Coordinates of C-alpha atoms in Angstrom, one line a residue:
M1 CA 18.0 -0.5 10.0
D2 CA 18.7 3.1 9.4
S3 CA 15.8 5.4 9.2
E4 CA 16.6 6.6 5.7
T5 CA 13.9 8.3 3.7
C6 CA 12.2 5.9 1.3
H7 CA 11.0 7.7 -1.8
F8 CA 8.9 4.7 -2.9
C9 CA 7.2 4.8 0.6
E10 CA 6.5 8.5 0.3
D11 CA 5.2 8.1 -3.2
A12 CA 2.9 5.2 -2.1
H13 CA 1.6 7.1 0.9
R14 CA 0.8 10.2 -1.3
A15 CA -0.9 8.0 -3.9
L16 CA -3.0 6.0 -1.3
T17 CA -4.0 9.2 0.4
A18 CA -5.1 10.8 -2.9
L19 CA -7.1 7.6 -3.8
A20 CA -8.8 7.7 -0.4
A21 CA -10.3 11.0 -1.4
S22 CA -12.1 9.2 -4.3
Y23 CA -12.7 5.8 -2.9
P24 CA -13.7 4.4 0.5
L25 CA -10.1 3.5 1.3
A26 CA -8.7 3.4 4.8
V27 CA -4.9 3.7 4.9
D28 CA -3.1 2.1 7.8
T29 CA 0.7 2.7 7.8
V30 CA 3.1 0.5 9.7
D31 CA 6.8 1.2 10.2
V32 CA 8.8 -1.6 8.6
R33 CA 11.2 -1.5 11.6
S34 CA 8.4 -2.3 14.1
E35 CA 7.6 -5.8 15.1
A36 CA 4.4 -5.7 13.2
G37 CA 6.1 -4.3 10.1
Q38 CA 8.8 -7.0 10.2
A39 CA 6.1 -9.7 10.6
L40 CA 4.1 -8.4 7.6
M41 CA 7.2 -8.2 5.4
A42 CA 8.1 -11.8 6.4
R43 CA 4.6 -13.1 6.0
H44 CA 4.2 -11.7 2.5
R45 CA 7.9 -12.3 1.5
A46 CA 8.2 -8.7 0.4
P47 CA 11.7 -8.0 -0.9
M48 CA 11.4 -4.2 -0.3
S49 CA 9.2 -1.4 1.1
P50 CA 6.6 -0.3 0.8
L51 CA 4.5 -3.5 1.1
V52 CA 1.0 -2.6 0.2
L53 CA -1.9 -4.9 1.2
L54 CA -5.5 -4.5 0.2
D55 CA -8.0 -6.1 2.6
G56 CA -5.0 -8.0 4.0
T57 CA -4.0 -9.5 0.7
F58 CA -0.7 -8.7 -1.0
F59 CA -1.0 -6.0 -3.7
S60 CA 2.6 -4.8 -4.3
S61 CA 6.1 -4.3 -2.9
G62 CA 8.4 -1.5 -4.0
R63 CA 7.2 1.1 -6.4
L64 CA 3.4 1.3 -6.2
P65 CA 1.7 0.4 -9.6
R66 CA -0.7 3.3 -9.5
R67 CA -2.6 2.5 -12.7
K68 CA -3.1 -1.1 -11.7
L69 CA -4.4 0.0 -8.3
E70 CA -6.7 2.7 -9.8
K71 CA -8.1 0.2 -12.3
L72 CA -8.7 -2.3 -9.5
L73 CA -10.5 0.3 -7.3
K74 CA -12.5 1.6 -10.3
N75 CA -13.7 -1.9 -11.2
R76 CA -14.5 -2.7 -7.6
Y77 CA -16.4 0.5 -6.9
D78 CA -18.3 0.7 -10.1
D79 CA -20.2 -2.4 -8.9
A80 CA -20.2 -1.8 -5.1
P81 CA -19.4 1.8 -4.2
S82 CA -20.2 1.3 -0.5
T83 CA -17.7 -1.5 0.2
A84 CA -14.6 -0.3 2.0
V85 CA -11.1 -1.4 1.3
A86 CA -8.4 -1.4 3.9
A87 CA -4.9 -0.5 2.5
R88 CA -1.9 -1.2 4.7
E89 CA 1.6 -0.1 3.9
T90 CA 4.8 -0.8 5.6
H91 CA 7.5 1.8 5.1
H92 CA 10.8 3.1 6.3
G93 CA 10.1 5.9 8.8

């Protein structure tokens, strides 16, 4: 694969980083060209990057649905603000 810049990946990374300032969100980024990235893409049958997982569960592929993610985090943390969520994204480097 070429190492083209992926604007969806850049956007998702910015959004996840911003949300991590408001919620206990640990962002783990994996290059889609790596063995681990390829395995995640295959396992979750993601058609495009970025693949975003929350606590290891598929959340989205492609353009990050920010409002949906913000709503999910708000609902989760209104009830349990101390619970951490791990977000992992695969992206083009």
